[in-house]
PDB file of C-alpha atoms and ligand atoms in Angstrom:
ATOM      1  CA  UNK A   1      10.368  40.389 123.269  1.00 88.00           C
ATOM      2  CA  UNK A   2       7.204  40.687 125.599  1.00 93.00           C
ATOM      3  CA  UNK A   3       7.705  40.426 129.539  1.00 95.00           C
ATOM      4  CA  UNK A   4       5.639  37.200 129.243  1.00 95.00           C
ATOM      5  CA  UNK A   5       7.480  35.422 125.863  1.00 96.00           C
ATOM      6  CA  UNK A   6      10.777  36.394 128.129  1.00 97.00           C
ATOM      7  CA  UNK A   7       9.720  34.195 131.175  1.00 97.00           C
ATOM      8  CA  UNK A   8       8.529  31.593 128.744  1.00 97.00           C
ATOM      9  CA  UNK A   9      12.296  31.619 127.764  1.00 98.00           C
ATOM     10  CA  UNK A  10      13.477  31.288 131.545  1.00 98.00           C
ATOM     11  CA  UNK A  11      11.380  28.655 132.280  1.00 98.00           C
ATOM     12  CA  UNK A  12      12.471  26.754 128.896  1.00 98.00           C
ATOM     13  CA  UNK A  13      16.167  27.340 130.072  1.00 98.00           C
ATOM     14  CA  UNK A  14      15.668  26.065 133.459  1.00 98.00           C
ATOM     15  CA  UNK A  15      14.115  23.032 132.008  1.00 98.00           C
ATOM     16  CA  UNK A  16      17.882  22.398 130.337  1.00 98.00           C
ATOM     17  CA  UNK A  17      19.151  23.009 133.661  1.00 98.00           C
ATOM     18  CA  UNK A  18      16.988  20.962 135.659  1.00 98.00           C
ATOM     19  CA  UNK A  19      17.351  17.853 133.121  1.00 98.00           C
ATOM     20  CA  UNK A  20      20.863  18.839 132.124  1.00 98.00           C
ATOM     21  CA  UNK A  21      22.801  20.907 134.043  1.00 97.00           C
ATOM     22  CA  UNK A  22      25.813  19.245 132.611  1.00 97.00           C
ATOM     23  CA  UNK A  23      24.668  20.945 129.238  1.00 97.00           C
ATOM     24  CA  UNK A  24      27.281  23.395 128.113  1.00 96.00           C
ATOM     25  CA  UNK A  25      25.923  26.930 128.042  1.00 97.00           C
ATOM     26  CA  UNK A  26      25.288  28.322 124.853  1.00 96.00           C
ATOM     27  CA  UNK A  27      28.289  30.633 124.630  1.00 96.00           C
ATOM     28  CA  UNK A  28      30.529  30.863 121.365  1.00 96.00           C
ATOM     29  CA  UNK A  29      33.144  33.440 120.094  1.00 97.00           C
ATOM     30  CA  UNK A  30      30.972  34.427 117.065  1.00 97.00           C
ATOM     31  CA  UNK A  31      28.563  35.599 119.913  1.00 96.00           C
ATOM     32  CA  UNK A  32      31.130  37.090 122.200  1.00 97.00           C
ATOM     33  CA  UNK A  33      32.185  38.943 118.596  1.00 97.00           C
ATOM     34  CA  UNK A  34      28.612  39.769 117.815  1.00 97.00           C
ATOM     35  CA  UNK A  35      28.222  41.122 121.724  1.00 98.00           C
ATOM     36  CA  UNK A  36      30.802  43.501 121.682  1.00 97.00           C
ATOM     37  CA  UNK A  37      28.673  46.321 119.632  1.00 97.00           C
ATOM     38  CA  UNK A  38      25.940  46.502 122.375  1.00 97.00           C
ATOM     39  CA  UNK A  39      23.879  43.853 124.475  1.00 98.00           C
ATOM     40  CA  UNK A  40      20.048  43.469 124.160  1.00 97.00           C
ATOM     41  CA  UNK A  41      19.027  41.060 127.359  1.00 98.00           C
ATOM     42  CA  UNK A  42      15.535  39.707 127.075  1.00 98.00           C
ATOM     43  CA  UNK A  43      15.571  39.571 131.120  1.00 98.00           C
ATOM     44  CA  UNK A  44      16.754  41.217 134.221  1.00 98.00           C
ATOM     45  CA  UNK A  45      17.362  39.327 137.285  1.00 98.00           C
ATOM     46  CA  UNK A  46      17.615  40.598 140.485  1.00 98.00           C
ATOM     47  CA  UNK A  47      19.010  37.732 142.633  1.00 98.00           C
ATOM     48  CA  UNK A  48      20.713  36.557 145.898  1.00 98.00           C
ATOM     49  CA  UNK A  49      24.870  36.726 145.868  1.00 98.00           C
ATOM     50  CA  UNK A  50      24.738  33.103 147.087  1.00 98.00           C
ATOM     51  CA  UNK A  51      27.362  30.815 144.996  1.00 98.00           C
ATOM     52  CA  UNK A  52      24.785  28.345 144.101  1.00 98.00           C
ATOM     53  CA  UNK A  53      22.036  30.313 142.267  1.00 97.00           C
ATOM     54  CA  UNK A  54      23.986  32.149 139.531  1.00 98.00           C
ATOM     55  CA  UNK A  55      21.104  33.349 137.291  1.00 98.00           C
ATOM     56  CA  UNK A  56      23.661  32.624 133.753  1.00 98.00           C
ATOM     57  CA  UNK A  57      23.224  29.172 134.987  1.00 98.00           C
ATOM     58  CA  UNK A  58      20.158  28.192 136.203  1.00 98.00           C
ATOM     59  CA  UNK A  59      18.719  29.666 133.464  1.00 98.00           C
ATOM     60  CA  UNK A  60      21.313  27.894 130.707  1.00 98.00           C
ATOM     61  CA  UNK A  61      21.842  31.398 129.304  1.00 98.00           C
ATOM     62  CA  UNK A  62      24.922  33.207 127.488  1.00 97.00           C
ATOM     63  CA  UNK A  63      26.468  35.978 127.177  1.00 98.00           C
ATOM     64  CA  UNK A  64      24.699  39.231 126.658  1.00 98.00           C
ATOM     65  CA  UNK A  65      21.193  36.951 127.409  1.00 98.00           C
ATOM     66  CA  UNK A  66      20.609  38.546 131.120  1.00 98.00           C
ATOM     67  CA  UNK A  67      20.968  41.823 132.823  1.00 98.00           C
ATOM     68  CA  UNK A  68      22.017  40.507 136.376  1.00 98.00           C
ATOM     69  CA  UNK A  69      21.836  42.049 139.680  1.00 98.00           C
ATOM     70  CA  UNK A  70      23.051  40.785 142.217  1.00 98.00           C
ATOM     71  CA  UNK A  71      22.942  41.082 146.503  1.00 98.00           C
ATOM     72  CA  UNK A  72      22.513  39.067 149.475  1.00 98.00           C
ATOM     73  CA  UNK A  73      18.787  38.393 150.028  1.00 98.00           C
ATOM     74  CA  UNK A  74      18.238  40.732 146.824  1.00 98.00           C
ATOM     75  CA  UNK A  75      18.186  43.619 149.013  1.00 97.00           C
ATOM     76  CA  UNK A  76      17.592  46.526 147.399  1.00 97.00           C
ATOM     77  CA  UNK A  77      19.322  49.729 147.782  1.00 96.00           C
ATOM     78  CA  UNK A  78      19.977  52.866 145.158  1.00 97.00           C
ATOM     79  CA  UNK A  79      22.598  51.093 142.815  1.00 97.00           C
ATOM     80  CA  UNK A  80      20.645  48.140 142.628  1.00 98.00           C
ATOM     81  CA  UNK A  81      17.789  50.236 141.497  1.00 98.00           C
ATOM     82  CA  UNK A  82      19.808  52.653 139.556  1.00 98.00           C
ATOM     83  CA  UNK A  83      21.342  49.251 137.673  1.00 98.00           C
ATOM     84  CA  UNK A  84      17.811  47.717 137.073  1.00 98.00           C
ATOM     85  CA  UNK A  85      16.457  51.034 135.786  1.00 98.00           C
ATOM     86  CA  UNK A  86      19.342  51.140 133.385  1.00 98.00           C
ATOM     87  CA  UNK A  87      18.246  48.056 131.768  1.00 98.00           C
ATOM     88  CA  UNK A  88      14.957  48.788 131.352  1.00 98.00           C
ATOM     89  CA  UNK A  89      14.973  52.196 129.941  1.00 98.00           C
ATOM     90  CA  UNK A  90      18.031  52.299 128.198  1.00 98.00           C
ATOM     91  CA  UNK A  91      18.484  48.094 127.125  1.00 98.00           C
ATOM     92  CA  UNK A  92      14.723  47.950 126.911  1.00 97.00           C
ATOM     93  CA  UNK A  93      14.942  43.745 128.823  1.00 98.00           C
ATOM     94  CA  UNK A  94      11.059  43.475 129.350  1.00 97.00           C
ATOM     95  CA  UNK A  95      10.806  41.377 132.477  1.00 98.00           C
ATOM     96  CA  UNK A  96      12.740  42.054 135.973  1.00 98.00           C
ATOM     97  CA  UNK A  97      13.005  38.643 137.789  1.00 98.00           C
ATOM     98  CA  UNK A  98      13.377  39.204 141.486  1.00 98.00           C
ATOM     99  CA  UNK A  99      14.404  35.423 142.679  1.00 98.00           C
ATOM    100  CA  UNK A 100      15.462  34.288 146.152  1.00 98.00           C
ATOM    101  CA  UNK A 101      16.422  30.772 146.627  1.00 98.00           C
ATOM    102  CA  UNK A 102      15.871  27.962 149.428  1.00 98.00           C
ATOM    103  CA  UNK A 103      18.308  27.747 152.488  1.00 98.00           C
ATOM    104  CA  UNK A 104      18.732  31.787 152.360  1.00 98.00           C
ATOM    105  CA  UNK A 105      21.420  32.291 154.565  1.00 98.00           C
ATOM    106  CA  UNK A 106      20.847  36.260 154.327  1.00 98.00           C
ATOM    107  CA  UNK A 107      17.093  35.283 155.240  1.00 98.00           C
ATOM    108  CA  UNK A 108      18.862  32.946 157.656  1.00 98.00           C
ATOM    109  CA  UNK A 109      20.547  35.593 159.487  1.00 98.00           C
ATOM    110  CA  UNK A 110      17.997  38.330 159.821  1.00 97.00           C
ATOM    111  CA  UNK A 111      15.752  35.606 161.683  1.00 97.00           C
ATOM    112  CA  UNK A 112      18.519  34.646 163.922  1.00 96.00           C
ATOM    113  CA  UNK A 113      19.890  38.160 164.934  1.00 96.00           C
ATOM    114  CA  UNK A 114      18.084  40.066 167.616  1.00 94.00           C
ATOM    115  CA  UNK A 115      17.386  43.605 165.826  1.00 92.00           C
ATOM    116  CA  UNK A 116      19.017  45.067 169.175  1.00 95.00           C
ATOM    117  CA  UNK A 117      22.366  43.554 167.893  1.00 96.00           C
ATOM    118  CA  UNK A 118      24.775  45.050 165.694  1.00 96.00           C
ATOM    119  CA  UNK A 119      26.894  43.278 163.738  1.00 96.00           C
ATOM    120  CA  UNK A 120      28.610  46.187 161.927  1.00 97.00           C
ATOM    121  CA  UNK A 121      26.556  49.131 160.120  1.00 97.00           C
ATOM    122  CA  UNK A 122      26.635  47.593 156.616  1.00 97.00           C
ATOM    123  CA  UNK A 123      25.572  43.928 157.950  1.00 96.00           C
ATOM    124  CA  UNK A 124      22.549  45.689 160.203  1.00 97.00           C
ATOM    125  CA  UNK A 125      21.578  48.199 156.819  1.00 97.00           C
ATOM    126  CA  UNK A 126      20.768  44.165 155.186  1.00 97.00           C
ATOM    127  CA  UNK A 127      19.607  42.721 157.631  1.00 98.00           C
ATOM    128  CA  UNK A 128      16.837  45.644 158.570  1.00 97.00           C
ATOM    129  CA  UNK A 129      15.850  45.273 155.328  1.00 97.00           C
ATOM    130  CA  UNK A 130      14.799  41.717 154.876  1.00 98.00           C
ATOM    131  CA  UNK A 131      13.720  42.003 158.840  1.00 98.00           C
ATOM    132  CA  UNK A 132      10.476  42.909 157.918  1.00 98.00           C
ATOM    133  CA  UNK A 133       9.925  39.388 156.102  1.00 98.00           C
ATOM    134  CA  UNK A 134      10.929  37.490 159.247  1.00 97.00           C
ATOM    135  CA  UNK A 135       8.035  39.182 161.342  1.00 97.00           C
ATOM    136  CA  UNK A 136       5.942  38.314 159.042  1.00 97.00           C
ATOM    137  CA  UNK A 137       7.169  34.777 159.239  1.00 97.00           C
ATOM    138  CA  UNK A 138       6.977  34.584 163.018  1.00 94.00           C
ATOM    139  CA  UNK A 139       3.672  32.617 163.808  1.00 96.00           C
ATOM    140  CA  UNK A 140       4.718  29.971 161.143  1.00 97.00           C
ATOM    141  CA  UNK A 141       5.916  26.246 162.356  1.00 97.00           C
ATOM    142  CA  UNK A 142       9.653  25.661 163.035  1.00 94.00           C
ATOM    143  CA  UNK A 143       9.736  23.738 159.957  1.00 95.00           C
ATOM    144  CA  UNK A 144       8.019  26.195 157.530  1.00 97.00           C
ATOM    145  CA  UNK A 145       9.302  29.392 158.534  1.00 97.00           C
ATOM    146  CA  UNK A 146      12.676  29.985 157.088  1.00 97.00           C
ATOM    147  CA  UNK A 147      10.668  29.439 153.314  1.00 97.00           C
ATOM    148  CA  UNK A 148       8.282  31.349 154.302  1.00 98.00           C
ATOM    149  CA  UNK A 149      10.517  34.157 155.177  1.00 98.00           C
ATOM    150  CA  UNK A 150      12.191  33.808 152.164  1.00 98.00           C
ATOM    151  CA  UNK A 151       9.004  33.731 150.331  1.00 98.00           C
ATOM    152  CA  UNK A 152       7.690  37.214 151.866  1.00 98.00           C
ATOM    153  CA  UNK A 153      11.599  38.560 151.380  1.00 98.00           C
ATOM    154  CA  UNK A 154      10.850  38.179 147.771  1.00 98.00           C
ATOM    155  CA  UNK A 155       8.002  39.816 147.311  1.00 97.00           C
ATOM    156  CA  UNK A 156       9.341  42.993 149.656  1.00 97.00           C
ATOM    157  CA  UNK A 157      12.154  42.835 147.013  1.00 98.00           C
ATOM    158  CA  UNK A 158       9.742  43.345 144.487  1.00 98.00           C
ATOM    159  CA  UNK A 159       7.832  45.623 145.912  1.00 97.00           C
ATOM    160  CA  UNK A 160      10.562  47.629 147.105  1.00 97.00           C
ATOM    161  CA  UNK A 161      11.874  47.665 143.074  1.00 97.00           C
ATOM    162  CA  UNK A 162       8.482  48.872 141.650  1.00 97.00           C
ATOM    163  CA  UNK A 163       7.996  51.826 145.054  1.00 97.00           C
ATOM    164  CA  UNK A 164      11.551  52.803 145.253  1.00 97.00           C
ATOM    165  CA  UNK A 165      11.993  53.639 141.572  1.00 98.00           C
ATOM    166  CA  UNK A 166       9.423  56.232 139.879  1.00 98.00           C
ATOM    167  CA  UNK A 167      10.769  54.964 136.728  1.00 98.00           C
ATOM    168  CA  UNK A 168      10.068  51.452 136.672  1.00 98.00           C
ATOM    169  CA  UNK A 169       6.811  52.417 138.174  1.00 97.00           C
ATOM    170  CA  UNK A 170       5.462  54.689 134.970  1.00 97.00           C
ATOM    171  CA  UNK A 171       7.383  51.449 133.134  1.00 97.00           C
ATOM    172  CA  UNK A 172       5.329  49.234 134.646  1.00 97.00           C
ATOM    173  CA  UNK A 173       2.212  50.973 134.538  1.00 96.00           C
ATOM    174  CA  UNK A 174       2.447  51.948 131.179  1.00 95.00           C
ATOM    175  CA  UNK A 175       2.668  48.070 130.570  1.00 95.00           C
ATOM    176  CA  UNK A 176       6.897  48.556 129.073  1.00 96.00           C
ATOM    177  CA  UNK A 177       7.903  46.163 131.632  1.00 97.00           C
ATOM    178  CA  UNK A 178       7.012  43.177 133.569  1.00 97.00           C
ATOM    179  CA  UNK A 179       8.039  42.157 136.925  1.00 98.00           C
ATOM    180  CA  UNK A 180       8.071  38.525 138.754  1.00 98.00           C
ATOM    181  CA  UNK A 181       8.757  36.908 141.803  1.00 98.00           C
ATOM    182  CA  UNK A 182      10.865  33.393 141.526  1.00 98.00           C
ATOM    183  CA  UNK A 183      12.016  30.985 144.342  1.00 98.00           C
ATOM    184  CA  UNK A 184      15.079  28.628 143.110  1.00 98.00           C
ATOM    185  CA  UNK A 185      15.290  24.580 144.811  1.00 98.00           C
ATOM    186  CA  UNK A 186      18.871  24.353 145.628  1.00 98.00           C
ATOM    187  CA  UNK A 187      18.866  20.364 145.217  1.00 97.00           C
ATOM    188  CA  UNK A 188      16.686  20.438 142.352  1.00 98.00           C
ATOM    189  CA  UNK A 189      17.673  23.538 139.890  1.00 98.00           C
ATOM    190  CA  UNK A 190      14.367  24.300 139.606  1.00 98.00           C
ATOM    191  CA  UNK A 191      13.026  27.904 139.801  1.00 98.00           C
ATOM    192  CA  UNK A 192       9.107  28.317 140.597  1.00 98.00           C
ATOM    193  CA  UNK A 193       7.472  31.939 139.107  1.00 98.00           C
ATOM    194  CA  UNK A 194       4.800  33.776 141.115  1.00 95.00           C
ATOM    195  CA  UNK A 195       2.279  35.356 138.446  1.00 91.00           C
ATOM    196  CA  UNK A 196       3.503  37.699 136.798  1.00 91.00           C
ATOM    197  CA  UNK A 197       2.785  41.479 137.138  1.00 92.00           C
ATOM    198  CA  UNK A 198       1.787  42.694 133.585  1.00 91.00           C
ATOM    199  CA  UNK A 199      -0.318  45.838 133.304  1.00 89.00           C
ATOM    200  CA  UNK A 200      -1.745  46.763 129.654  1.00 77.00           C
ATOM    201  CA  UNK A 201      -1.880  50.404 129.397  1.00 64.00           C
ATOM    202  CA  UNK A 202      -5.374  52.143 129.421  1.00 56.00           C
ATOM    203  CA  UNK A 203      -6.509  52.196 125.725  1.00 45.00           C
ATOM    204  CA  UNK A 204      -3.589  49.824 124.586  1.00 48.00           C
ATOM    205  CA  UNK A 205      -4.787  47.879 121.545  1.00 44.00           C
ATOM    206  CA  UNK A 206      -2.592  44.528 122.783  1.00 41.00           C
TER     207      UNK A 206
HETATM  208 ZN1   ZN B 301      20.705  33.947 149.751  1.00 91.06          ZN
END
């Protein structure tokens, strides 16, 4: 698959989810069977630990379907990078999804906490991270900031995937993989894409 036929695919599964979400997910033992001598995803998500954006869902997918990743505020950090470079180079899944959701209560946090506060060193290595979203934020309205926020957290997400790994980098460049930004509607289902980032190599014929 291509990055872009794989968010084609996404967006076709969160259609089921968005008018269906009662839809059973298309999981059956001849699958599972099939599955156990090696998994090919067509997409890797990177997405918030939140209980109420699990990627397998929103994007009425089955087993072996999506390489997920998963962290409060999809904060990045070595094993997250490590996990994402895994599928990419060695599962060959074309597209990384980095998706945040409304209501972010990681995003939440970060704007709420002074940055003089600690709240433990594992809680403060987070919430530094997704800090630098929240300045950005700050001369927004009241009622627009905490998307916002979440918004900008995204995209440092991605761009913290594509700088912090030399690997997805030349993958990127070399036009191997794809990577996109997505924001998922808690009350709706629905996931909205940024465009895409798709490079075609220098001298690539397609
Ligand atoms: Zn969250």
């Amino acid at each position: 698959m291509t990055p872009m036929s794989s968010i084609g695919r996404l967006k076709d599964g969160n259609a089921t989810f968005v008018a269906h979400p009662e839809a059973a997910l298309p999981i059956t033992s001849e699958r599972r069977m099939e599955l156990a001598k090696g998994q090919t995803p067509f997409a890797s998500v990177l997405s918030c630990a939140d209980s109420r954006v699990p990627p397998e869902v929103v994007f009425h997918t089955g087993l072996g379907d999506l390489f997920v990743v998963r962290a409060a505020g999809q904060v990045t950090d070595r094993s997250v990078l490590a996990s994402l470079e895994y599928a990419a180079e060695h599962l060959h899944s074309p597209i990384i999804v980095i998706m945040g959701h409304e209501s972010c209560g990681a995003v939440k946090a970060a704007m709420d906490t002074p940055a003089t506060k600690s709240l433990g060193v594992n809680l403060d290595y987070l919430l530094k991270s997704i800090r630098p979203a929240v300045t950005a934020s700050a001369a927004e309205p009241e009622s627009s900031r905490l998307r916002v926020a979440i918004l900008k957290n995204v995209e440092d997400s991605l761009n913290d995937v594509v700088e912090g790994s030399p690997l997805l980098k030349k993958m990127l460049n070399d036009g191997e993989i794809g990577v996109v930004g997505a924001y998922y509607e808690l009350g709706s289902g629905r996931v909205h894409f940024s465009d895409a980032v798709i490079k075609t190599p220098a001298g690539a014929h397609k």
